[in-house]
Short mmCIF file of C-alpha atoms in Angstrom, two decimals:
data_model
loop_
_atom_site.label_atom_id
_atom_site.label_comp_id
_atom_site.label_asym_id
_atom_site.label_seq_id
_atom_site.Cartn_x
_atom_site.Cartn_y
_atom_site.Cartn_z
CA MET A 280 216.02 133.81 27.73
CA LEU A 281 214.98 133.86 31.36
CA VAL A 282 212.40 131.14 30.70
CA ALA A 283 215.19 128.98 29.24
CA ASP A 284 217.25 129.53 32.41
CA ALA A 285 214.27 128.53 34.55
CA ALA A 286 213.76 125.41 32.44
CA ALA A 287 217.46 124.52 32.78
CA ALA A 288 217.27 124.97 36.55
CA LEU A 289 214.20 122.74 36.71
CA LEU A 290 216.01 120.10 34.66
CA VAL A 291 218.98 120.20 37.06
CA VAL A 292 216.67 119.81 40.06
CA ILE A 293 214.89 116.86 38.46
CA VAL A 294 218.15 115.12 37.48
CA LEU A 295 219.67 115.53 40.94
CA ALA A 296 216.45 114.42 42.66
CA VAL A 297 216.10 111.30 40.53
CA ARG A 298 219.75 110.40 41.12
CA GLY A 299 219.26 110.86 44.86
CA LEU A 300 216.17 108.66 44.88
CA GLY A 301 217.99 105.99 42.91
CA ARG A 302 220.77 105.83 45.49
CA MET A 303 218.52 105.66 48.55
CA ASP A 304 217.89 101.92 48.42
CA ALA A 305 220.95 100.88 46.44
CA GLY A 306 222.64 98.14 48.42
CA ALA A 307 220.23 98.15 51.35
CA GLY A 308 221.32 95.59 53.91
CA GLN A 309 224.77 95.19 52.35
CA ARG A 310 228.04 96.38 53.76
CA MET A 311 230.33 98.44 51.61
CA ALA A 312 233.64 96.90 50.60
CA GLY A 313 235.34 100.28 50.31
CA GLN A 314 234.64 103.92 49.70
CA PRO A 315 231.80 104.73 47.30
CA PRO A 316 232.81 106.18 43.94
CA VAL A 317 232.94 109.95 43.63
CA ASP A 318 229.70 111.49 42.32
CA TRP A 319 230.56 114.30 39.91
CA MET A 320 226.98 114.93 38.74
CA PRO A 321 226.21 117.80 41.18
CA VAL A 322 229.43 119.56 40.17
CA TRP A 323 228.63 119.20 36.47
CA CYS A 324 224.99 120.25 36.91
CA PHE A 325 225.74 123.36 38.95
CA GLY A 326 228.66 124.26 36.68
CA VAL A 327 226.68 124.00 33.46
CA LEU A 328 223.77 125.88 34.99
CA ALA A 329 226.14 128.63 36.20
CA LEU A 330 227.61 128.86 32.70
CA ALA A 331 224.17 129.16 31.10
CA VAL A 332 223.04 131.82 33.57
CA GLY A 333 226.32 133.72 33.16
CA VAL A 334 226.05 133.74 29.37
CA THR A 335 222.46 134.95 29.65
CA GLY A 336 223.60 137.71 32.01
CA VAL A 337 226.32 138.87 29.62
CA VAL A 338 223.88 138.85 26.69
CA LEU A 339 221.39 140.90 28.70
CA LEU A 340 224.10 143.39 29.63
CA ARG A 341 225.09 143.71 25.96
CA LEU A 342 221.44 144.32 25.03
CA GLY A 343 221.16 147.14 27.57
CA CYS A 344 219.15 145.45 30.33
CA ARG A 345 221.60 146.33 33.07
CA VAL A 346 219.59 145.48 36.18
CA VAL A 347 218.45 142.07 34.94
CA GLY A 348 221.93 141.32 33.59
CA VAL A 349 223.58 142.12 36.92
CA VAL A 350 221.05 139.94 38.76
CA GLN A 351 221.79 137.09 36.34
CA LEU A 352 225.53 137.48 36.92
CA ALA A 353 225.03 137.51 40.69
CA LEU A 354 223.01 134.30 40.37
CA CYS A 355 225.84 132.89 38.25
CA VAL A 356 228.29 133.55 41.10
CA VAL A 357 225.97 131.82 43.58
CA LEU A 358 225.63 128.78 41.31
CA ALA A 359 229.40 128.65 40.75
CA GLY A 360 229.79 128.68 44.53
CA GLY A 361 227.37 125.77 44.70
CA ALA A 362 229.48 123.88 42.17
CA LEU A 363 232.60 124.49 44.23
CA TRP A 364 230.77 123.45 47.41
CA ALA A 365 229.71 120.17 45.76
CA TRP A 366 233.29 119.46 44.69
CA PRO A 367 234.42 116.21 46.36
#
């Protein structure tokens, strides 16, 4: 389960990095007509990752791995804070 959480975190990092690279040169030399549209992708990515880590933490607690489960739930709280921080 922890390997699946690590793979999900790597996927989130790759998605956010590729989106950031795609926006770097978008409209270079052009002036914006208004405000840019709201980007909800960081909120969704951090939220889904927090949910996956939280579910893993609860499953680990139910299986009796208390220390690892508590660490997973603490990481879930940090990721949920990241989702709230990314909220536009």
